[in-house]
Short mmCIF file of C-alpha atoms and ligand atoms in Angstrom, two decimals:
data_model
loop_
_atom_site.label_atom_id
_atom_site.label_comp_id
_atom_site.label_asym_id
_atom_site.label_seq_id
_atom_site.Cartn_x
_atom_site.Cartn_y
_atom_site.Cartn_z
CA UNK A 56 25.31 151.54 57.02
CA UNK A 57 27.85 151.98 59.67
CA UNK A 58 29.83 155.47 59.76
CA UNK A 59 33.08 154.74 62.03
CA UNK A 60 35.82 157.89 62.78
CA UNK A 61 39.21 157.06 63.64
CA UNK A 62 40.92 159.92 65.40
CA UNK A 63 43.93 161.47 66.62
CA UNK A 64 46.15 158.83 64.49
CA UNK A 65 49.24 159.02 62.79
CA UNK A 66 48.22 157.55 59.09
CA UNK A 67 50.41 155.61 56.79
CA UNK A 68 48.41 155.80 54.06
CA UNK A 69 50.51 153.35 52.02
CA UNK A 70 51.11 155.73 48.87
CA UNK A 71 54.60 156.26 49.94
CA UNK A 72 54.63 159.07 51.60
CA UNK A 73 55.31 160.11 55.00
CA UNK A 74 53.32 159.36 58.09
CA UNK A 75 51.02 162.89 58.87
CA UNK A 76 48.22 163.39 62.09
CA UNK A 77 44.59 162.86 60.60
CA UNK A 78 41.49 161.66 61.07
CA UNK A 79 39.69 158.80 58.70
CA UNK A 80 35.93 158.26 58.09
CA UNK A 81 34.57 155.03 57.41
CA UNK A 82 31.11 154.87 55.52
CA UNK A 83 29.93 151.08 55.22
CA UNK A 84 33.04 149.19 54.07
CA UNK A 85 34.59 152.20 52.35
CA UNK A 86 36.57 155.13 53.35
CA UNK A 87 34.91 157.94 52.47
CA UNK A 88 37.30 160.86 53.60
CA UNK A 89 40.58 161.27 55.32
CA UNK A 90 41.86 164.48 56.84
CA UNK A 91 45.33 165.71 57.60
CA UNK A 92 48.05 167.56 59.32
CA UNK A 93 45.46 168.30 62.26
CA UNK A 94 42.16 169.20 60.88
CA UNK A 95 38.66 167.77 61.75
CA UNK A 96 36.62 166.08 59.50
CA UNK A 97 32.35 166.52 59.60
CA UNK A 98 32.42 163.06 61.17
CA UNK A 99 28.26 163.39 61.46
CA UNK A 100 26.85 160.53 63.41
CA UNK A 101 29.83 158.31 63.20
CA UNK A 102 31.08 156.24 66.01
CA UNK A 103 34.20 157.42 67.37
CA UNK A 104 37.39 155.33 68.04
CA UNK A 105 39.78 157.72 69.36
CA UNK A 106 43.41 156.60 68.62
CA UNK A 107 45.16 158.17 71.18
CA UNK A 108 47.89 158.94 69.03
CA UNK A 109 48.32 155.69 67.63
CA UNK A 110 49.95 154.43 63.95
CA UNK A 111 47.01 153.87 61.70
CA UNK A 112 48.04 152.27 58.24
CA UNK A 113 46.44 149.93 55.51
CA UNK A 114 45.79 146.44 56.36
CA UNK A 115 48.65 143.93 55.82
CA UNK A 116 48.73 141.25 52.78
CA UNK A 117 50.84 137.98 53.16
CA UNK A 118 51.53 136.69 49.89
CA UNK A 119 52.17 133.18 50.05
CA UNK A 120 50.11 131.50 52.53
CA UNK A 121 49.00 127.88 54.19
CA UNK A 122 46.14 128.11 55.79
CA UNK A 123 46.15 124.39 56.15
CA UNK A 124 49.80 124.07 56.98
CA UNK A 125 49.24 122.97 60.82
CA UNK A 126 52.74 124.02 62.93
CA UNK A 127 53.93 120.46 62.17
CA UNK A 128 57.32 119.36 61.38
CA UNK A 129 57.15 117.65 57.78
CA UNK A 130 54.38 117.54 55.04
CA UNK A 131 53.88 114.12 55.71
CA UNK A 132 52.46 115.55 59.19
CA UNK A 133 50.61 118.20 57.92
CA UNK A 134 48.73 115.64 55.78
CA UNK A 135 48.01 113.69 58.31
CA UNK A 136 45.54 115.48 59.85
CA UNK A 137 41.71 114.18 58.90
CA UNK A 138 39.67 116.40 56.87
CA UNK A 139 37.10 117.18 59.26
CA UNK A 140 39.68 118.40 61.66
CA UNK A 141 41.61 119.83 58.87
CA UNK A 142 39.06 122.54 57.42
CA UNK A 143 38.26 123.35 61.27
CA UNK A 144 41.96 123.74 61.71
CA UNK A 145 42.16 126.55 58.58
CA UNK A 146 38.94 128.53 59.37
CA UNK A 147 40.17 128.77 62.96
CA UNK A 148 44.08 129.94 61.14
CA UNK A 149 42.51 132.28 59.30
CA UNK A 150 40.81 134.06 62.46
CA UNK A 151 44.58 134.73 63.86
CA UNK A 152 45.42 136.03 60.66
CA UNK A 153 43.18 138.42 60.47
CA UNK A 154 44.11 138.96 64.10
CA UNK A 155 47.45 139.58 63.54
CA UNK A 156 46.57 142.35 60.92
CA UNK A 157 46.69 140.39 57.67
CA UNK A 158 43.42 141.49 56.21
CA UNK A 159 44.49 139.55 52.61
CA UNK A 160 46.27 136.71 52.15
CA UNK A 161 47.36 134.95 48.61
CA UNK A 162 46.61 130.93 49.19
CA UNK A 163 49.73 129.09 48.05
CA UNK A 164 48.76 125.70 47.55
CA UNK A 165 46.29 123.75 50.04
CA UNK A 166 46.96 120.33 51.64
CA UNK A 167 43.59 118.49 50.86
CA UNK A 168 41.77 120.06 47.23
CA UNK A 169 39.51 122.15 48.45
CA UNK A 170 39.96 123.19 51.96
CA UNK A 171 41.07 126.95 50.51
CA UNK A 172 38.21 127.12 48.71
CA UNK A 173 36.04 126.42 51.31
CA UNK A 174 37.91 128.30 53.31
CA UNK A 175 37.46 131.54 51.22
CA UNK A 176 33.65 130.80 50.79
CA UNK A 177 33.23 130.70 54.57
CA UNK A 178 34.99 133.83 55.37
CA UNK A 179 33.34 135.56 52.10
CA UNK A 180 30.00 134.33 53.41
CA UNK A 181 30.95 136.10 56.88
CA UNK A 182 30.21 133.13 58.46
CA UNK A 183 33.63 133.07 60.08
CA UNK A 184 35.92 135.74 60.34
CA UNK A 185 39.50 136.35 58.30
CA UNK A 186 41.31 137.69 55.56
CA UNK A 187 40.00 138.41 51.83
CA UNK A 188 42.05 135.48 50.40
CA UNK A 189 42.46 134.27 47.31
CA UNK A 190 42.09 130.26 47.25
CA UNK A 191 45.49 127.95 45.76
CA UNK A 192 45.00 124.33 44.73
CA UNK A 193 46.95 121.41 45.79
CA UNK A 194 50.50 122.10 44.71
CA UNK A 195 51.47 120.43 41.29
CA UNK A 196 54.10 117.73 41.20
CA UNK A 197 55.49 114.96 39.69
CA UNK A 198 55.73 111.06 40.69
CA UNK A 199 58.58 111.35 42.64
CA UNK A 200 58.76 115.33 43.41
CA UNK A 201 57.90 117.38 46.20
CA UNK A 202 54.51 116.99 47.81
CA UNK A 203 54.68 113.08 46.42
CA UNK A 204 54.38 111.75 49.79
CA UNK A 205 53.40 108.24 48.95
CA UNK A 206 55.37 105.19 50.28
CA UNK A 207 56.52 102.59 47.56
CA UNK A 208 54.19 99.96 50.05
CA UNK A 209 51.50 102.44 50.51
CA UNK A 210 50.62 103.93 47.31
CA UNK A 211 47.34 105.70 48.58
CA UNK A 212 46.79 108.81 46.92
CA UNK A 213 45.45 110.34 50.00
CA UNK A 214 48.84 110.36 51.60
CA UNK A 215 49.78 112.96 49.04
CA UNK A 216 50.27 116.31 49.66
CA UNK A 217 50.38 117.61 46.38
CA UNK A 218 48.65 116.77 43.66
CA UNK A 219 50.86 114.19 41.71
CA UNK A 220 50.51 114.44 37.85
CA UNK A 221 51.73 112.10 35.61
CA UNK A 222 51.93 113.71 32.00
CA UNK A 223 50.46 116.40 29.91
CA UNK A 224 47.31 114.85 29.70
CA UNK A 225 47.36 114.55 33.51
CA UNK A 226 47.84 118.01 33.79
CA UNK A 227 44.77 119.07 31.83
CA UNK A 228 43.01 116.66 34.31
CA UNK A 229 44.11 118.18 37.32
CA UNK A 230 44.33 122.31 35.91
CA UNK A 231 39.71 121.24 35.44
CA UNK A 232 39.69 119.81 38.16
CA UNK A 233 40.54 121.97 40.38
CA UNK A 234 39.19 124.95 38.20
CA UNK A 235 35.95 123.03 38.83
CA UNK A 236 36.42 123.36 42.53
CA UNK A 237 36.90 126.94 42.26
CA UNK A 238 39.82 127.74 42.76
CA UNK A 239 41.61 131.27 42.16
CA UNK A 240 44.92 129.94 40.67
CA UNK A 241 47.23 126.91 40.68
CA UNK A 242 50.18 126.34 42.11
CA UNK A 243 53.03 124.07 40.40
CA UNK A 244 56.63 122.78 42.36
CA UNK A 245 58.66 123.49 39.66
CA UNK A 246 61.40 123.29 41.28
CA UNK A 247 62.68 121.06 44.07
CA UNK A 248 63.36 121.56 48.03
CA UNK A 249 66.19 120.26 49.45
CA UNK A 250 63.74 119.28 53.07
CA UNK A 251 61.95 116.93 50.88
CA UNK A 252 65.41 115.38 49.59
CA UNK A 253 65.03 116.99 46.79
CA UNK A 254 67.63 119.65 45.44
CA UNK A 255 66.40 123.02 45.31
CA UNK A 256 68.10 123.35 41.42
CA UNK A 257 66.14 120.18 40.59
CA UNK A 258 63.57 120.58 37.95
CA UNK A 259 61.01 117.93 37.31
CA UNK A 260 58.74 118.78 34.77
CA UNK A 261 58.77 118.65 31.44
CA UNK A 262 58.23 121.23 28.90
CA UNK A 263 55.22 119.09 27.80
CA UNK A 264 53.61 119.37 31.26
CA UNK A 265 54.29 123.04 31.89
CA UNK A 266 52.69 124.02 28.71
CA UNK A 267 50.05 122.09 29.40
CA UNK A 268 48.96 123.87 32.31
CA UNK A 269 49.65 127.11 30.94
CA UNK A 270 47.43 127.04 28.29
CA UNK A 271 44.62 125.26 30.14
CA UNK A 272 45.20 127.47 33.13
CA UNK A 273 44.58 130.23 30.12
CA UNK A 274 41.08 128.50 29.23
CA UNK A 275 40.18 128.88 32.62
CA UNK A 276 40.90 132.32 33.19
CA UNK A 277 43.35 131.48 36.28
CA UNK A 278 46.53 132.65 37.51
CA UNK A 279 49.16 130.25 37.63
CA UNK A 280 52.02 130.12 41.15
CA UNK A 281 55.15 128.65 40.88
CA UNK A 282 57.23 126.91 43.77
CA UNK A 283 60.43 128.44 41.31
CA UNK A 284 64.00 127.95 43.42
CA UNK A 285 66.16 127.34 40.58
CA UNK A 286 67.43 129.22 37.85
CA UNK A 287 65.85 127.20 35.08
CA UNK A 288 62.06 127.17 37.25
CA UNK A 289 61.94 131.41 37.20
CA UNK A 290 62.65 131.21 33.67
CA UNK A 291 59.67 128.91 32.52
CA UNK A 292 57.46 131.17 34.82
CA UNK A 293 58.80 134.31 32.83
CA UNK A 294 58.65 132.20 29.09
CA UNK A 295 54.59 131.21 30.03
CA UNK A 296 53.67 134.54 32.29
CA UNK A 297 53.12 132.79 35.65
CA UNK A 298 52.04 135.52 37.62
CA UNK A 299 53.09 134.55 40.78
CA UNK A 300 56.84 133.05 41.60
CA UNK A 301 57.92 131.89 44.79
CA UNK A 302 61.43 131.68 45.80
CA UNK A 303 63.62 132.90 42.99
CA UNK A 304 66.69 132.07 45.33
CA UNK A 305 68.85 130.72 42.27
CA UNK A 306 68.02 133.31 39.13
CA UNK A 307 70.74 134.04 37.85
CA UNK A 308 71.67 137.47 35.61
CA UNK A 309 69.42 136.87 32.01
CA UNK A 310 66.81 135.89 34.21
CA UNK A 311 66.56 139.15 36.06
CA UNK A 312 66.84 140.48 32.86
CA UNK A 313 63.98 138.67 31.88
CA UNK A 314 61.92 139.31 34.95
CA UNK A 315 63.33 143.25 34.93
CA UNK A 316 61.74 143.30 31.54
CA UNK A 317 58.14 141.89 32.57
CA UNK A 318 58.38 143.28 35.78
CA UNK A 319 54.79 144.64 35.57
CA UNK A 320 53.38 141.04 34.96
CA UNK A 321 55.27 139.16 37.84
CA UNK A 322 54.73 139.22 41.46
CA UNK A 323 57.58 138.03 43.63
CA UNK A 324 57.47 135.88 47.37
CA UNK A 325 60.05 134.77 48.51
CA UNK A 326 59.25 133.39 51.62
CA UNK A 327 63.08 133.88 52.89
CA UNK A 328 61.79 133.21 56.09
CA UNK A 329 61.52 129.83 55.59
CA UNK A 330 65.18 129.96 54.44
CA UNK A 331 66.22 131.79 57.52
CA UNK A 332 64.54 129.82 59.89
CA UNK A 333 64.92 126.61 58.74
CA UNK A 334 68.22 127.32 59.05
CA UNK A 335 68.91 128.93 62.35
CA UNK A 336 65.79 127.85 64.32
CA UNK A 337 64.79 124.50 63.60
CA UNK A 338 67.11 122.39 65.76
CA UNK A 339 64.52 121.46 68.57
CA UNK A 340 63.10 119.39 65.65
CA UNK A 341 66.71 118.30 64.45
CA UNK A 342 67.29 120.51 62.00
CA UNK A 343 70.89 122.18 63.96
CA UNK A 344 72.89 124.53 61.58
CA UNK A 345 74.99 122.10 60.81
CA UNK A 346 72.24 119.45 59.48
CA UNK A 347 71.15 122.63 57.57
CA UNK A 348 73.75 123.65 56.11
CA UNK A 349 74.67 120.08 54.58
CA UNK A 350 71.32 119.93 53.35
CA UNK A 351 72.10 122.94 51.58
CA UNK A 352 70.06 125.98 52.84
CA UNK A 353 72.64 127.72 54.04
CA UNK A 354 74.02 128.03 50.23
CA UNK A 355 70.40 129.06 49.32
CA UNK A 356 69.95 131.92 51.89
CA UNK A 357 73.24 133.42 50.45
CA UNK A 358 72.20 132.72 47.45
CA UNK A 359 68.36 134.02 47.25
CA UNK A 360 69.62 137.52 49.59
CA UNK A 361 72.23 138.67 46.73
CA UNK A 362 69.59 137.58 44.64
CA UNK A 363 66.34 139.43 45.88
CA UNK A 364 68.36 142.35 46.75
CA UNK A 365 69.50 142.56 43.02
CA UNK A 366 66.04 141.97 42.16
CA UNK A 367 64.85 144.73 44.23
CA UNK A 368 66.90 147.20 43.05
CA UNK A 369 65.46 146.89 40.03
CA UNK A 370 61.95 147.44 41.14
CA UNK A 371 60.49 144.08 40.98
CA UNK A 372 57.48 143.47 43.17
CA UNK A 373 58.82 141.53 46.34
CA UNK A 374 55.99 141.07 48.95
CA UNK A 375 56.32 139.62 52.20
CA UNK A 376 54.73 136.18 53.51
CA UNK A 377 55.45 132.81 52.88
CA UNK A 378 55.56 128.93 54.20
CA UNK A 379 54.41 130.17 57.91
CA UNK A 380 53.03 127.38 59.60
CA UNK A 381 55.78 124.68 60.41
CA UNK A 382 56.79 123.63 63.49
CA UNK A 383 59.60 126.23 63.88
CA UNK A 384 57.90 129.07 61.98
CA UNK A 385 54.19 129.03 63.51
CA UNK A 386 51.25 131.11 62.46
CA UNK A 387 51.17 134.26 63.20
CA UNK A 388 54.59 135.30 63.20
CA UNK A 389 54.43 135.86 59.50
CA UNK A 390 55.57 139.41 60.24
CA UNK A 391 58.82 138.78 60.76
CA UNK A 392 59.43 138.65 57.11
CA UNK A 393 58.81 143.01 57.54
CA UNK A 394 62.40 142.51 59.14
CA UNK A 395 63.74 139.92 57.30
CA UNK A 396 63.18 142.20 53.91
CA UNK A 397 65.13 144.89 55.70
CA UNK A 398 67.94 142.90 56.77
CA UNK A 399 68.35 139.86 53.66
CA UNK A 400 66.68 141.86 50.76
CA UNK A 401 67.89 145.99 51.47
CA UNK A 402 64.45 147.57 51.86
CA UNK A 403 64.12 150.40 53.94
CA UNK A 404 60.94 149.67 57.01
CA UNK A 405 58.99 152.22 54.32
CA UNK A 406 59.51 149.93 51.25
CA UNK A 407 58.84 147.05 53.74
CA UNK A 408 55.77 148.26 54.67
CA UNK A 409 54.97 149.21 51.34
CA UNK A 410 55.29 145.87 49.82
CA UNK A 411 52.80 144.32 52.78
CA UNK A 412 50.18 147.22 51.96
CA UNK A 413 50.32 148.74 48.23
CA UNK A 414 51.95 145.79 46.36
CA UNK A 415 49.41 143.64 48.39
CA UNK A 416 46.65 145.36 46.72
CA UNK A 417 48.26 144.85 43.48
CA UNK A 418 48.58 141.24 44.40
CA UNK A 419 45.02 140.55 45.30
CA UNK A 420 44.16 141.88 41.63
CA UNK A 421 42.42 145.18 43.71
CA UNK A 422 45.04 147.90 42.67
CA UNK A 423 42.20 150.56 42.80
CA UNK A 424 40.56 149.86 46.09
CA UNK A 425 43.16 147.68 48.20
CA UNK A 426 46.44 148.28 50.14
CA UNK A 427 46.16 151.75 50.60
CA UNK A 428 44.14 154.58 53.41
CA UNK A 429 42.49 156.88 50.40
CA UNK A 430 39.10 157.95 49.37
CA UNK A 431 37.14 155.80 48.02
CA UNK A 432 39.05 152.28 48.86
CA UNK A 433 37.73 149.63 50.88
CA UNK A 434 38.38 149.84 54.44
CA UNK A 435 41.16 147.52 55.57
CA UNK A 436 42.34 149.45 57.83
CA UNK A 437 44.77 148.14 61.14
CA UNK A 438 45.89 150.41 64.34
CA UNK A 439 49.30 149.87 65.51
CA UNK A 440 50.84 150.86 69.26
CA UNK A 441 54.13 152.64 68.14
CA UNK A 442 55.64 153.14 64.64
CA UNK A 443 56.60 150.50 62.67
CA UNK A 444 58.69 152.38 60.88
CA UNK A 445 60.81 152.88 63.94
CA UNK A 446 60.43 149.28 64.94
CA UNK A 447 58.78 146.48 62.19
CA UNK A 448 58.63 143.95 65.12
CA UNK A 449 55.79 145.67 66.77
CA UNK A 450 53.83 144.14 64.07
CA UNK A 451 54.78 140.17 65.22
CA UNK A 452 53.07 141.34 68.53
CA UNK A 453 49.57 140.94 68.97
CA UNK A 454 49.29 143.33 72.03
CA UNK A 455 50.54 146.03 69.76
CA UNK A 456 48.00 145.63 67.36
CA UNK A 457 45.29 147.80 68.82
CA UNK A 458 42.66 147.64 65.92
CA UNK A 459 41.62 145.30 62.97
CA UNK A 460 38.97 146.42 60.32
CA UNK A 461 37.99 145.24 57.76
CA UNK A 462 36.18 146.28 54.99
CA UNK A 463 34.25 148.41 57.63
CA UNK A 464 33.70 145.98 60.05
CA UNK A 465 35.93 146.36 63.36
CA UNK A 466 37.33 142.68 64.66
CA UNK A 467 39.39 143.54 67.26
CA UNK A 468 39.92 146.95 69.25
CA UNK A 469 41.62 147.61 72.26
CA UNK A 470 40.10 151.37 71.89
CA UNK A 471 36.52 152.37 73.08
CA UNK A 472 34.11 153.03 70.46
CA UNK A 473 32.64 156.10 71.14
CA UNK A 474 29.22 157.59 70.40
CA UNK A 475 29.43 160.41 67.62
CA UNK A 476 31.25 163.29 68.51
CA UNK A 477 28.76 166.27 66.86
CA UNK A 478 26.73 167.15 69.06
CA UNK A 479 29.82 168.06 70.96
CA UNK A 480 31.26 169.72 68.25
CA UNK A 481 28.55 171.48 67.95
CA UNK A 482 28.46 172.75 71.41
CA UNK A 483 32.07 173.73 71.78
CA UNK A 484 32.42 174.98 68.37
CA UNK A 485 35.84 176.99 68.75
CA UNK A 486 36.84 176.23 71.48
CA UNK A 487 39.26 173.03 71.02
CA UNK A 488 40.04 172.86 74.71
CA UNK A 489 36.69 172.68 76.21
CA UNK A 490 35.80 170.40 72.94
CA UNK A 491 39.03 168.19 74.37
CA UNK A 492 37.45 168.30 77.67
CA UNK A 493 34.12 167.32 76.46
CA UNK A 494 35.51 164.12 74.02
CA UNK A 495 37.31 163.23 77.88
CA UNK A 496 34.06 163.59 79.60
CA UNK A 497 31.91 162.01 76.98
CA UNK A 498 34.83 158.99 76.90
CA UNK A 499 34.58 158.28 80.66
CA UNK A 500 30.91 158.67 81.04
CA UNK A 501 30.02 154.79 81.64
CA UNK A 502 26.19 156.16 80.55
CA UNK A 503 27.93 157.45 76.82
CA UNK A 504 30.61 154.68 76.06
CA UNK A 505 30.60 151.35 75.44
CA UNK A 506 32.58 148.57 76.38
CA UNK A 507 35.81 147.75 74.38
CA UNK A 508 35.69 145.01 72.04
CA UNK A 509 37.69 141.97 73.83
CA UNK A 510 41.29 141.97 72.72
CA UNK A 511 42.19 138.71 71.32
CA UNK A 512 45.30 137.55 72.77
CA UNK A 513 47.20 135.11 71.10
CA UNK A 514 47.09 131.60 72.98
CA UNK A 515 49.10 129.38 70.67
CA UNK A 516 52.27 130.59 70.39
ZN1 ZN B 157 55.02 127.65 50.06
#
């Protein structure tokens, strides 16, 4: 197995506390020690990337993710896109996550049925490269909701985005269905979404429905995620123990009672990004301030910050992520959200990056091994050029992001990967300055180093 040391790094281990100097050695996909406050670990024959004093920290997890969303401008355009070009579109989306950092992402709801899950097999098979991800279904809706996008003249299912269900019998059809294709979880539009026409405190389904795919998502043994904007839509995910609620914007007091109460069942995204940016940064496609606001998300972003900053002051899980992959809110940028939970939702940048590292883990059912720089966990591990705790945005750049592993394997490094430092060691034993003089030697000495992995810059965007 591969044995990698990362040293001279600043590690933010994701426990919570403080950043501290230290070294980190990888053993196969695991880490296998971690030393701090300045002393050396017995890094053996390990390979040697040398940080240079950079911020090393647990890789990222978006929570509420398209792959298959393709930087259009409506749904309608998204689904457009054949299937053939469509799962070439996601595997390739996935790379940049991964890229960018993200080394887990949630799936919330897929355009065609089963491009997450193929998706997730590919990238599990390590046939292409990108974030452990957990694969969504179509999103759930009604005749007539969001993600209907059939025309009254053109009733061909294919044109839907979602998966349209027609009654509780419907929605034991559809819950199989896609359990057959594998899925991780289902996702349901509870709620409505004022883009679509449809108001955000609109809720379509009956109670016949959403028990329905409660208790077959139960037989199945899968998670259930709710697109959950009004009041009413985070209650029924708190009444049936849907694990996963987007949105939130509209719960109102007893509901974050509720939700403060089973706080250790629910997971929170609230994809306020979409919110924000919809708002303020969609008028190339239209969409000025003005058109915004009348549809109504200027109402919502009030709305869902007093809300999710109630929400996190009463420690429910809020993780970061969510509807990247419009027109006007690309791939890639997903980090943003780091800032937007400062500014809308009253983390600090620690709880920020907290919520995109430990609660990830958490998220991705991997509490014990995932989201976190300890002994023993797997080793998703990302190099940063500054500290994000002094500036989140350095994470939306991909020049700053020096270093992505994952589970052990390196997919991008703008360091040199050196050859094992103990034979040096041995050598200098004592004497730190000749041993710095040595690792300088040993990193310039074209005979000793190799070449550094390409970056990957960022073409798209
Ligand atoms: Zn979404």
């Amino acid at each position: 197995m591969t044995k990698i040391a990362i040293t001279n790094v600043t590690i933010f281990d994701g426990s919570g506390t403080p950043p501290y100097a230290g070294e980190v050695l990888v053993d196969g996909n695991r880490i296998v020690s971690i030393a701090q406050q300045g002393n050396y670990l017995e890094t053996g024959d390990a390979r040697i990337v040398d940080g240079h004093g950079a911020f090393l920290m647990p890789g990222m997890t978006e929570a509420h993710t398209h792959f298959s969303w393709n930087d259009q401008p409506s749904l309608s355009a998204i689904q457009f896109m054949p299937p053939e070009e469509h799962i070439l579109w996601c595997v390739r989306v996935a790379k940049r996550y991964l890229e960018m950092g993200w080394t887990s992402a949630l799936g919330a709801a897929t355009a065609k049925p089963r491009l997450d899950v193929v998706t997730r097999n590919v990238i599990e098979a390590g046939a292409f490269p990108g974030p452990r991800y957990l694969a969504g279904s179509q999103e759930i809706t009604t005749v007539g909701g969001l993600g209907d996008n059939t025309l009254p003249h053109l009733p061909f299912e294919e044109m839907n985005f979602g998966a349209v269900c027609t009654g509780p019998e419907d929605m034991r059809r559809i819950v199989r269905m896609f359990a057959k294709y594998g899925v991780d979880h289902l996702k349901i539009n509870l709620s409505g979404e004022y883009i679509a026409g449809i108001p955000a405190e609109n809720n379509p389904f009956s109670q016949e429905e959403i028990a329905m795919l409660a208790a077959e998502a139960k037989l199945a043994g899968k998670r259930v995620c709710a697109h959950a904007r009004s009041n009413e839509s985070v209650q029924e995910c708190i009444k049936h123990g849907f694990e996963i609620i987007f949105h939130a914007s509209y719960a109102d007091e007893k509901t974050l009672d509720l939700l403060e109460a089973n706080k250790e069942k629910h997971f929170v995204a609230p994809g306020i990004g979409w919110l924000i940016n919809t708002l303020y940064n969609a008028s190339e496609y239209g969409i000025t301030e003005e058109v915004a606001t009348q549809m109504g998300y200027k109402r919502e972003l009030e709305a869902a910050s007093a809300t999710l900053t109630e929400m996190h002051k009463r420690g429910i899980r809020i993780l970061p992520g969510g509807d990247y992959g419009f027109a006007w809110m690309p791939h890639g940028t997903n980090a943003r959200d780091l800032e937007y939970l400062v500014k809308y939702v009253g983390m600090t940048p620690m709880e920020a990056l907290l919520s995109a590292t430990k609660l990830g883990g958490e998220l991705m059912m991997r509490p014990d091994e995932l989201g976190q720089l300890k002994e023993g966990y797997l080793a998703d591990i990302i190099m940063i050029d500054g500290n994000p705790l002094e500036d989140l945005s350095l994470l939306q750049n991909p020049e700053k992001i020096l270093m992505v592993m994952k589970d052990g394997e390196i997919y991008k490094n703008a360091r040199t990967l050196l050859p094992p430092r103990g034979i040096i060691r041995s050598i200098y034993r004592g004497n730190p300055l000749a041993e710095a003089g040595a690792r300088k030697t040993q990193a310039t000495d074209p005979m000793n180093s190799k070449q550094p992995l390409e970056v990957q810059r960022q073409r798209d965007h």
